[in-house]
PDB file of C-alpha atoms in Angstrom:
ATOM      1  CA  MET A   1      -0.274  -0.007  -0.038  1.00 82.00           C
ATOM      2  CA  GLY A   2       2.665   2.422   0.758  1.00 94.00           C
ATOM      3  CA  ASP A   3       5.596   3.265  -0.432  1.00 95.00           C
ATOM      4  CA  TYR A   4       9.343   4.881  -0.114  1.00 97.00           C
ATOM      5  CA  SER A   5      10.604   8.736  -0.388  1.00 97.00           C
ATOM      6  CA  LYS A   6      12.982  11.569   0.856  1.00 98.00           C
ATOM      7  CA  LEU A   7      12.110  13.861   3.503  1.00 98.00           C
ATOM      8  CA  ARG A   8      14.745  16.553   4.436  1.00 97.00           C
ATOM      9  CA  GLY A   9      15.554  16.887   8.357  1.00 97.00           C
ATOM     10  CA  ALA A  10      16.365  20.364   9.826  1.00 96.00           C
ATOM     11  CA  ASP A  11      20.099  19.596   9.232  1.00 96.00           C
ATOM     12  CA  GLY A  12      19.495  19.395   5.177  1.00 97.00           C
ATOM     13  CA  PHE A  13      19.901  15.682   5.075  1.00 98.00           C
ATOM     14  CA  GLU A  14      17.042  13.930   3.191  1.00 98.00           C
ATOM     15  CA  PHE A  15      16.350  10.374   4.783  1.00 98.00           C
ATOM     16  CA  ALA A  16      13.739   7.820   3.579  1.00 98.00           C
ATOM     17  CA  VAL A  17      10.678   7.588   4.886  1.00 98.00           C
ATOM     18  CA  TYR A  18       7.855   4.719   4.111  1.00 98.00           C
ATOM     19  CA  ARG A  19       4.493   6.371   4.018  1.00 98.00           C
ATOM     20  CA  ALA A  20       0.611   5.241   3.135  1.00 97.00           C
ATOM     21  CA  ALA A  21      -2.261   7.195   2.325  1.00 96.00           C
ATOM     22  CA  PRO A  22      -5.113   6.568   4.556  1.00 96.00           C
ATOM     23  CA  LYS A  23      -8.273   4.364   3.551  1.00 94.00           C
ATOM     24  CA  GLY A  24     -11.278   6.235   3.285  1.00 91.00           C
ATOM     25  CA  GLU A  25     -11.767   9.543   5.362  1.00 90.00           C
ATOM     26  CA  ARG A  26      -8.278  10.611   7.234  1.00 93.00           C
ATOM     27  CA  LYS A  27      -8.564  10.217  10.770  1.00 95.00           C
ATOM     28  CA  GLY A  28      -5.092  12.356  11.370  1.00 96.00           C
ATOM     29  CA  GLY A  29      -1.705  11.249  10.746  1.00 97.00           C
ATOM     30  CA  VAL A  30       0.752   8.360  12.872  1.00 98.00           C
ATOM     31  CA  VAL A  31       4.358   8.666  13.073  1.00 98.00           C
ATOM     32  CA  VAL A  32       5.224   4.976  13.697  1.00 98.00           C
ATOM     33  CA  ILE A  33       9.037   4.467  14.839  1.00 98.00           C
ATOM     34  CA  GLN A  34      11.198   1.775  13.808  1.00 97.00           C
ATOM     35  CA  GLU A  35      12.554  -1.063  16.012  1.00 97.00           C
ATOM     36  CA  ILE A  36      16.169  -1.394  15.991  1.00 96.00           C
ATOM     37  CA  PHE A  37      15.798  -3.475  12.448  1.00 96.00           C
ATOM     38  CA  GLY A  38      15.240  -0.363  10.638  1.00 97.00           C
ATOM     39  CA  ILE A  39      11.869   0.106   8.514  1.00 96.00           C
ATOM     40  CA  ASP A  40      12.003  -3.954   7.750  1.00 95.00           C
ATOM     41  CA  GLU A  41       8.692  -5.751   6.618  1.00 94.00           C
ATOM     42  CA  HIS A  42       7.116  -5.678   9.691  1.00 93.00           C
ATOM     43  CA  ILE A  43       7.382  -1.795  10.008  1.00 96.00           C
ATOM     44  CA  ALA A  44       6.016  -1.279   6.643  1.00 96.00           C
ATOM     45  CA  ARG A  45       3.229  -3.551   7.227  1.00 96.00           C
ATOM     46  CA  ASP A  46       2.424  -1.742  10.481  1.00 97.00           C
ATOM     47  CA  VAL A  47       2.564   1.302   8.621  1.00 98.00           C
ATOM     48  CA  ASP A  48       0.096   0.267   6.124  1.00 97.00           C
ATOM     49  CA  ARG A  49      -2.141  -1.185   8.650  1.00 96.00           C
ATOM     50  CA  TRP A  50      -2.780   2.375  10.214  1.00 97.00           C
ATOM     51  CA  ALA A  51      -3.779   3.517   6.656  1.00 97.00           C
ATOM     52  CA  ASP A  52      -6.203   0.836   6.569  1.00 96.00           C
ATOM     53  CA  LEU A  53      -7.437   2.082   9.776  1.00 96.00           C
ATOM     54  CA  GLY A  54      -7.560   5.758   7.992  1.00 96.00           C
ATOM     55  CA  TYR A  55      -4.676   7.222   9.599  1.00 97.00           C
ATOM     56  CA  GLU A  56      -1.760   9.055   7.012  1.00 97.00           C
ATOM     57  CA  ALA A  57       1.166   7.333   8.511  1.00 97.00           C
ATOM     58  CA  ILE A  58       4.788   7.605   7.922  1.00 98.00           C
ATOM     59  CA  ALA A  59       8.127   5.922   9.569  1.00 98.00           C
ATOM     60  CA  PRO A  60      11.494   7.535   9.096  1.00 98.00           C
ATOM     61  CA  SER A  61      14.906   5.559   8.063  1.00 98.00           C
ATOM     62  CA  LEU A  62      16.505   6.619  11.264  1.00 98.00           C
ATOM     63  CA  TYR A  63      19.946   5.190  10.722  1.00 98.00           C
ATOM     64  CA  ASP A  64      20.260   6.415   7.071  1.00 98.00           C
ATOM     65  CA  ARG A  65      23.075   8.279   7.655  1.00 97.00           C
ATOM     66  CA  ARG A  66      25.426   6.112   8.938  1.00 97.00           C
ATOM     67  CA  GLU A  67      23.576   3.018   6.559  1.00 97.00           C
ATOM     68  CA  PRO A  68      21.312   4.214   3.990  1.00 96.00           C
ATOM     69  CA  GLY A  69      18.051   1.574   3.850  1.00 94.00           C
ATOM     70  CA  PHE A  70      19.356  -0.633   6.559  1.00 96.00           C
ATOM     71  CA  THR A  71      17.487  -3.201   7.808  1.00 96.00           C
ATOM     72  CA  ALA A  72      18.488  -6.630   9.728  1.00 95.00           C
ATOM     73  CA  GLY A  73      17.048  -9.995  10.354  1.00 93.00           C
ATOM     74  CA  HIS A  74      16.304 -10.872  14.134  1.00 91.00           C
ATOM     75  CA  ASP A  75      19.258 -13.355  14.394  1.00 93.00           C
ATOM     76  CA  PRO A  76      22.256 -12.083  16.348  1.00 94.00           C
ATOM     77  CA  ALA A  77      23.940 -10.325  13.836  1.00 97.00           C
ATOM     78  CA  GLY A  78      20.996  -8.714  12.878  1.00 95.00           C
ATOM     79  CA  LEU A  79      20.114  -7.842  16.618  1.00 94.00           C
ATOM     80  CA  THR A  80      24.123  -6.779  16.588  1.00 97.00           C
ATOM     81  CA  ALA A  81      23.644  -4.177  13.663  1.00 97.00           C
ATOM     82  CA  GLY A  82      20.544  -2.779  15.305  1.00 96.00           C
ATOM     83  CA  VAL A  83      21.857  -1.879  18.603  1.00 96.00           C
ATOM     84  CA  THR A  84      25.202  -0.537  17.109  1.00 97.00           C
ATOM     85  CA  HIS A  85      23.033   2.132  14.730  1.00 97.00           C
ATOM     86  CA  ALA A  86      20.768   3.096  17.339  1.00 96.00           C
ATOM     87  CA  ARG A  87      23.424   3.348  20.018  1.00 96.00           C
ATOM     88  CA  ALA A  88      25.521   5.514  17.596  1.00 97.00           C
ATOM     89  CA  THR A  89      22.324   7.407  16.632  1.00 97.00           C
ATOM     90  CA  PRO A  90      22.188  10.717  18.675  1.00 97.00           C
ATOM     91  CA  LEU A  91      19.025  10.584  20.270  1.00 97.00           C
ATOM     92  CA  ASP A  92      18.495  14.639  19.509  1.00 97.00           C
ATOM     93  CA  GLN A  93      18.783  13.587  15.419  1.00 97.00           C
ATOM     94  CA  ALA A  94      16.465  10.956  15.818  1.00 98.00           C
ATOM     95  CA  LEU A  95      13.588  13.089  17.462  1.00 98.00           C
ATOM     96  CA  SER A  96      14.597  15.932  15.201  1.00 98.00           C
ATOM     97  CA  ASP A  97      13.950  13.438  12.102  1.00 98.00           C
ATOM     98  CA  VAL A  98      10.831  12.109  13.601  1.00 98.00           C
ATOM     99  CA  ASP A  99       9.390  15.740  14.341  1.00 98.00           C
ATOM    100  CA  ALA A 100       9.859  16.392  10.546  1.00 98.00           C
ATOM    101  CA  CYS A 101       7.778  13.541   9.838  1.00 98.00           C
ATOM    102  CA  ARG A 102       5.150  15.052  12.372  1.00 98.00           C
ATOM    103  CA  ALA A 103       5.590  17.940  10.288  1.00 97.00           C
ATOM    104  CA  ALA A 104       5.179  16.640   6.857  1.00 97.00           C
ATOM    105  CA  LEU A 105       1.529  15.630   8.578  1.00 97.00           C
ATOM    106  CA  ALA A 106       0.720  18.272  10.297  1.00 93.00           C
ATOM    107  CA  GLY A 107      -1.101  20.558   7.237  1.00 85.00           C
ATOM    108  CA  ALA A 108      -4.377  17.810   7.697  1.00 75.00           C
ATOM    109  CA  GLY A 109      -5.031  17.605  11.278  1.00 89.00           C
ATOM    110  CA  LYS A 110      -3.714  16.193  14.411  1.00 97.00           C
ATOM    111  CA  VAL A 111      -0.460  14.021  14.336  1.00 98.00           C
ATOM    112  CA  PHE A 112       0.442  11.159  16.721  1.00 98.00           C
ATOM    113  CA  VAL A 113       3.319   9.043  17.185  1.00 98.00           C
ATOM    114  CA  VAL A 114       3.641   5.439  18.134  1.00 98.00           C
ATOM    115  CA  GLY A 115       6.917   3.294  17.969  1.00 98.00           C
ATOM    116  CA  TYR A 116       8.145  -0.005  19.000  1.00 97.00           C
ATOM    117  CA  CYS A 117      11.403  -1.231  21.079  1.00 97.00           C
ATOM    118  CA  TYR A 118      13.801   1.838  20.288  1.00 97.00           C
ATOM    119  CA  GLY A 119      10.761   3.308  18.763  1.00 98.00           C
ATOM    120  CA  GLY A 120       9.251   3.198  22.375  1.00 98.00           C
ATOM    121  CA  SER A 121      11.771   5.222  23.913  1.00 98.00           C
ATOM    122  CA  LEU A 122      11.605   7.608  21.196  1.00 98.00           C
ATOM    123  CA  THR A 123       7.825   7.617  21.261  1.00 98.00           C
ATOM    124  CA  TRP A 124       8.140   8.597  25.067  1.00 98.00           C
ATOM    125  CA  LEU A 125      11.034  11.271  24.670  1.00 98.00           C
ATOM    126  CA  ALA A 126       9.240  13.141  21.767  1.00 98.00           C
ATOM    127  CA  ALA A 127       5.717  13.098  23.610  1.00 98.00           C
ATOM    128  CA  CYS A 128       8.368  14.579  26.448  1.00 98.00           C
ATOM    129  CA  GLN A 129      10.452  17.032  24.361  1.00 98.00           C
ATOM    130  CA  LEU A 130       8.558  17.878  21.171  1.00 98.00           C
ATOM    131  CA  ASP A 131       5.636  19.997  20.575  1.00 97.00           C
ATOM    132  CA  GLY A 132       2.855  19.325  18.103  1.00 97.00           C
ATOM    133  CA  PHE A 133       2.036  15.563  18.882  1.00 98.00           C
ATOM    134  CA  ALA A 134      -2.025  15.348  19.789  1.00 98.00           C
ATOM    135  CA  ALA A 135      -1.142  11.749  21.812  1.00 98.00           C
ATOM    136  CA  GLY A 136       1.570   9.013  21.667  1.00 98.00           C
ATOM    137  CA  SER A 137       1.445   5.364  22.229  1.00 98.00           C
ATOM    138  CA  SER A 138       5.272   3.420  23.655  1.00 98.00           C
ATOM    139  CA  TYR A 139       5.704  -0.153  23.166  1.00 98.00           C
ATOM    140  CA  TYR A 140       8.480  -1.581  24.942  1.00 97.00           C
ATOM    141  CA  GLY A 141      10.997   1.083  25.140  1.00 97.00           C
ATOM    142  CA  SER A 142      14.173   0.126  26.920  1.00 96.00           C
ATOM    143  CA  LEU A 143      14.913   4.070  27.997  1.00 98.00           C
ATOM    144  CA  VAL A 144      11.527   4.952  29.094  1.00 98.00           C
ATOM    145  CA  GLN A 145      12.512   4.053  32.721  1.00 98.00           C
ATOM    146  CA  ALA A 146      15.913   6.193  32.336  1.00 98.00           C
ATOM    147  CA  ASN A 147      13.570   9.167  31.501  1.00 98.00           C
ATOM    148  CA  ALA A 148      10.450   8.497  33.620  1.00 98.00           C
ATOM    149  CA  ASP A 149      11.132  11.835  35.707  1.00 97.00           C
ATOM    150  CA  LYS A 150      10.454  13.569  32.246  1.00 98.00           C
ATOM    151  CA  THR A 151       6.753  15.471  31.742  1.00 97.00           C
ATOM    152  CA  PRO A 152       4.633  14.481  28.571  1.00 98.00           C
ATOM    153  CA  ARG A 153       3.445  17.435  26.754  1.00 98.00           C
ATOM    154  CA  CYS A 154       0.874  15.037  24.897  1.00 98.00           C
ATOM    155  CA  PRO A 155      -1.571  12.190  26.513  1.00 98.00           C
ATOM    156  CA  VAL A 156       0.871   9.181  26.927  1.00 98.00           C
ATOM    157  CA  ILE A 157       0.174   5.760  27.074  1.00 98.00           C
ATOM    158  CA  LEU A 158       2.931   2.761  27.318  1.00 98.00           C
ATOM    159  CA  HIS A 159       2.708  -1.038  26.960  1.00 98.00           C
ATOM    160  CA  LEU A 160       5.234  -3.755  28.425  1.00 98.00           C
ATOM    161  CA  GLY A 161       5.211  -7.370  28.049  1.00 97.00           C
ATOM    162  CA  ARG A 162       5.167  -9.233  31.746  1.00 97.00           C
ATOM    163  CA  LYS A 163       7.794 -11.690  29.973  1.00 96.00           C
ATOM    164  CA  ASP A 164       9.895  -9.295  28.599  1.00 96.00           C
ATOM    165  CA  ALA A 165      13.275 -10.309  29.799  1.00 94.00           C
ATOM    166  CA  GLY A 166      15.472  -6.918  29.270  1.00 95.00           C
ATOM    167  CA  ILE A 167      12.900  -4.580  30.618  1.00 97.00           C
ATOM    168  CA  PRO A 168      11.212  -5.018  34.396  1.00 97.00           C
ATOM    169  CA  ALA A 169       7.679  -4.046  33.609  1.00 98.00           C
ATOM    170  CA  ASP A 170       6.615  -3.363  37.318  1.00 98.00           C
ATOM    171  CA  ASP A 171       9.753  -1.363  37.858  1.00 98.00           C
ATOM    172  CA  VAL A 172       9.245   0.661  34.730  1.00 98.00           C
ATOM    173  CA  LYS A 173       5.484   1.354  35.873  1.00 98.00           C
ATOM    174  CA  ALA A 174       6.208   2.127  38.912  1.00 98.00           C
ATOM    175  CA  ALA A 175       9.389   5.089  37.989  1.00 98.00           C
ATOM    176  CA  VAL A 176       6.855   6.234  35.259  1.00 98.00           C
ATOM    177  CA  GLN A 177       3.893   6.764  37.621  1.00 96.00           C
ATOM    178  CA  ALA A 178       5.609   8.032  40.522  1.00 97.00           C
ATOM    179  CA  HIS A 179       6.637  11.283  38.367  1.00 97.00           C
ATOM    180  CA  ASN A 180       3.463  11.239  36.106  1.00 97.00           C
ATOM    181  CA  PRO A 181       0.332   9.645  38.035  1.00 96.00           C
ATOM    182  CA  GLY A 182      -1.706   9.996  35.206  1.00 95.00           C
ATOM    183  CA  VAL A 183       0.245   8.081  32.557  1.00 98.00           C
ATOM    184  CA  ALA A 184      -1.434   4.635  32.181  1.00 98.00           C
ATOM    185  CA  VAL A 185       1.412   1.854  31.602  1.00 98.00           C
ATOM    186  CA  TYR A 186      -0.481  -1.176  30.311  1.00 98.00           C
ATOM    187  CA  ILE A 187       1.513  -4.549  31.078  1.00 98.00           C
ATOM    188  CA  TYR A 188       0.237  -7.654  29.366  1.00 98.00           C
ATOM    189  CA  GLU A 189       1.125 -10.780  31.485  1.00 97.00           C
ATOM    190  CA  ASP A 190       1.391 -13.606  28.652  1.00 95.00           C
ATOM    191  CA  ALA A 191       3.630 -11.221  26.387  1.00 96.00           C
ATOM    192  CA  GLY A 192       7.079 -10.719  26.023  1.00 95.00           C
ATOM    193  CA  HIS A 193       9.512  -8.246  23.893  1.00 95.00           C
ATOM    194  CA  GLY A 194       8.584  -7.211  20.434  1.00 93.00           C
ATOM    195  CA  PHE A 195       4.464  -8.430  21.151  1.00 95.00           C
ATOM    196  CA  ASN A 196       3.286  -6.699  18.115  1.00 94.00           C
ATOM    197  CA  ASN A 197       5.715  -7.979  15.936  1.00 90.00           C
ATOM    198  CA  GLU A 198       4.648 -10.318  13.088  1.00 87.00           C
ATOM    199  CA  ASP A 199       7.862 -12.302  13.769  1.00 84.00           C
ATOM    200  CA  PRO A 200       6.169 -15.509  15.120  1.00 84.00           C
ATOM    201  CA  GLU A 201       9.002 -15.896  17.885  1.00 85.00           C
ATOM    202  CA  ARG A 202       7.529 -12.324  18.887  1.00 90.00           C
ATOM    203  CA  LEU A 203       3.765 -12.128  18.106  1.00 92.00           C
ATOM    204  CA  ASN A 204       1.542 -12.520  20.931  1.00 94.00           C
ATOM    205  CA  GLN A 205      -1.636 -11.449  18.721  1.00 95.00           C
ATOM    206  CA  ALA A 206      -4.176 -11.344  21.645  1.00 96.00           C
ATOM    207  CA  SER A 207      -2.044  -8.537  23.388  1.00 97.00           C
ATOM    208  CA  ALA A 208      -1.206  -6.843  20.092  1.00 96.00           C
ATOM    209  CA  ASP A 209      -4.656  -6.152  19.246  1.00 97.00           C
ATOM    210  CA  LEU A 210      -5.422  -5.456  22.750  1.00 98.00           C
ATOM    211  CA  ALA A 211      -2.782  -2.626  22.866  1.00 98.00           C
ATOM    212  CA  ARG A 212      -4.070  -1.186  19.627  1.00 97.00           C
ATOM    213  CA  GLN A 213      -7.322  -0.774  20.116  1.00 98.00           C
ATOM    214  CA  ARG A 214      -6.183   0.943  23.595  1.00 98.00           C
ATOM    215  CA  THR A 215      -4.099   3.058  21.345  1.00 98.00           C
ATOM    216  CA  LEU A 216      -6.929   3.727  18.827  1.00 97.00           C
ATOM    217  CA  ASP A 217      -9.087   4.966  21.947  1.00 98.00           C
ATOM    218  CA  LEU A 218      -6.317   7.323  23.016  1.00 98.00           C
ATOM    219  CA  PHE A 219      -5.926   8.842  19.627  1.00 98.00           C
ATOM    220  CA  ALA A 220      -9.983   8.846  18.854  1.00 96.00           C
ATOM    221  CA  GLY A 221     -10.367  10.779  22.195  1.00 94.00           C
ATOM    222  CA  ALA A 222      -7.291  13.194  21.735  1.00 93.00           C
TER     223      ALA A 222
END
């Protein structure tokens, strides 16, 4: 459904985006932020799903300054490559590209942000540090706990898997709600890390469906 194009960032660099037009009447725009694996087939299909739900959706390729068009598999080599790119990409740079996507969608109404894994961390930071988003939905971001003292500038919800070995769900929830008691932090008891991803080893369909419905409800009420 979608296709690739270029978008100019605040620094003048043109990075790739995967963008899909909404099916039917436009409900708003959604910036979809990638996992560490780049704009792979799973993120592209997620963009397409948002478009099917009536949102104009756009996903920035956040590693393009380091390796244009980077994608990686969910194997050890791909994990290492993705983590390397994520750690070497300044957060402010990534957030600036996210903001450029928001601006590209802003002409036709409200713009929302959703992100997964690496993108889940960036979604929380975007909600706290960028103006102009109507709401955000953050999935299993590893940097959320360390940034729990930040204050969101828009409504935001968080999704965590109980079986995520790398992110202690209860600790993240406690840290966020200690500073932001109004932020809903949902813990999915049967889900692990990446439960929204279609990879059979990661997907938990029931949790993914519930998290998306909660996200849709948030966006509809924003």
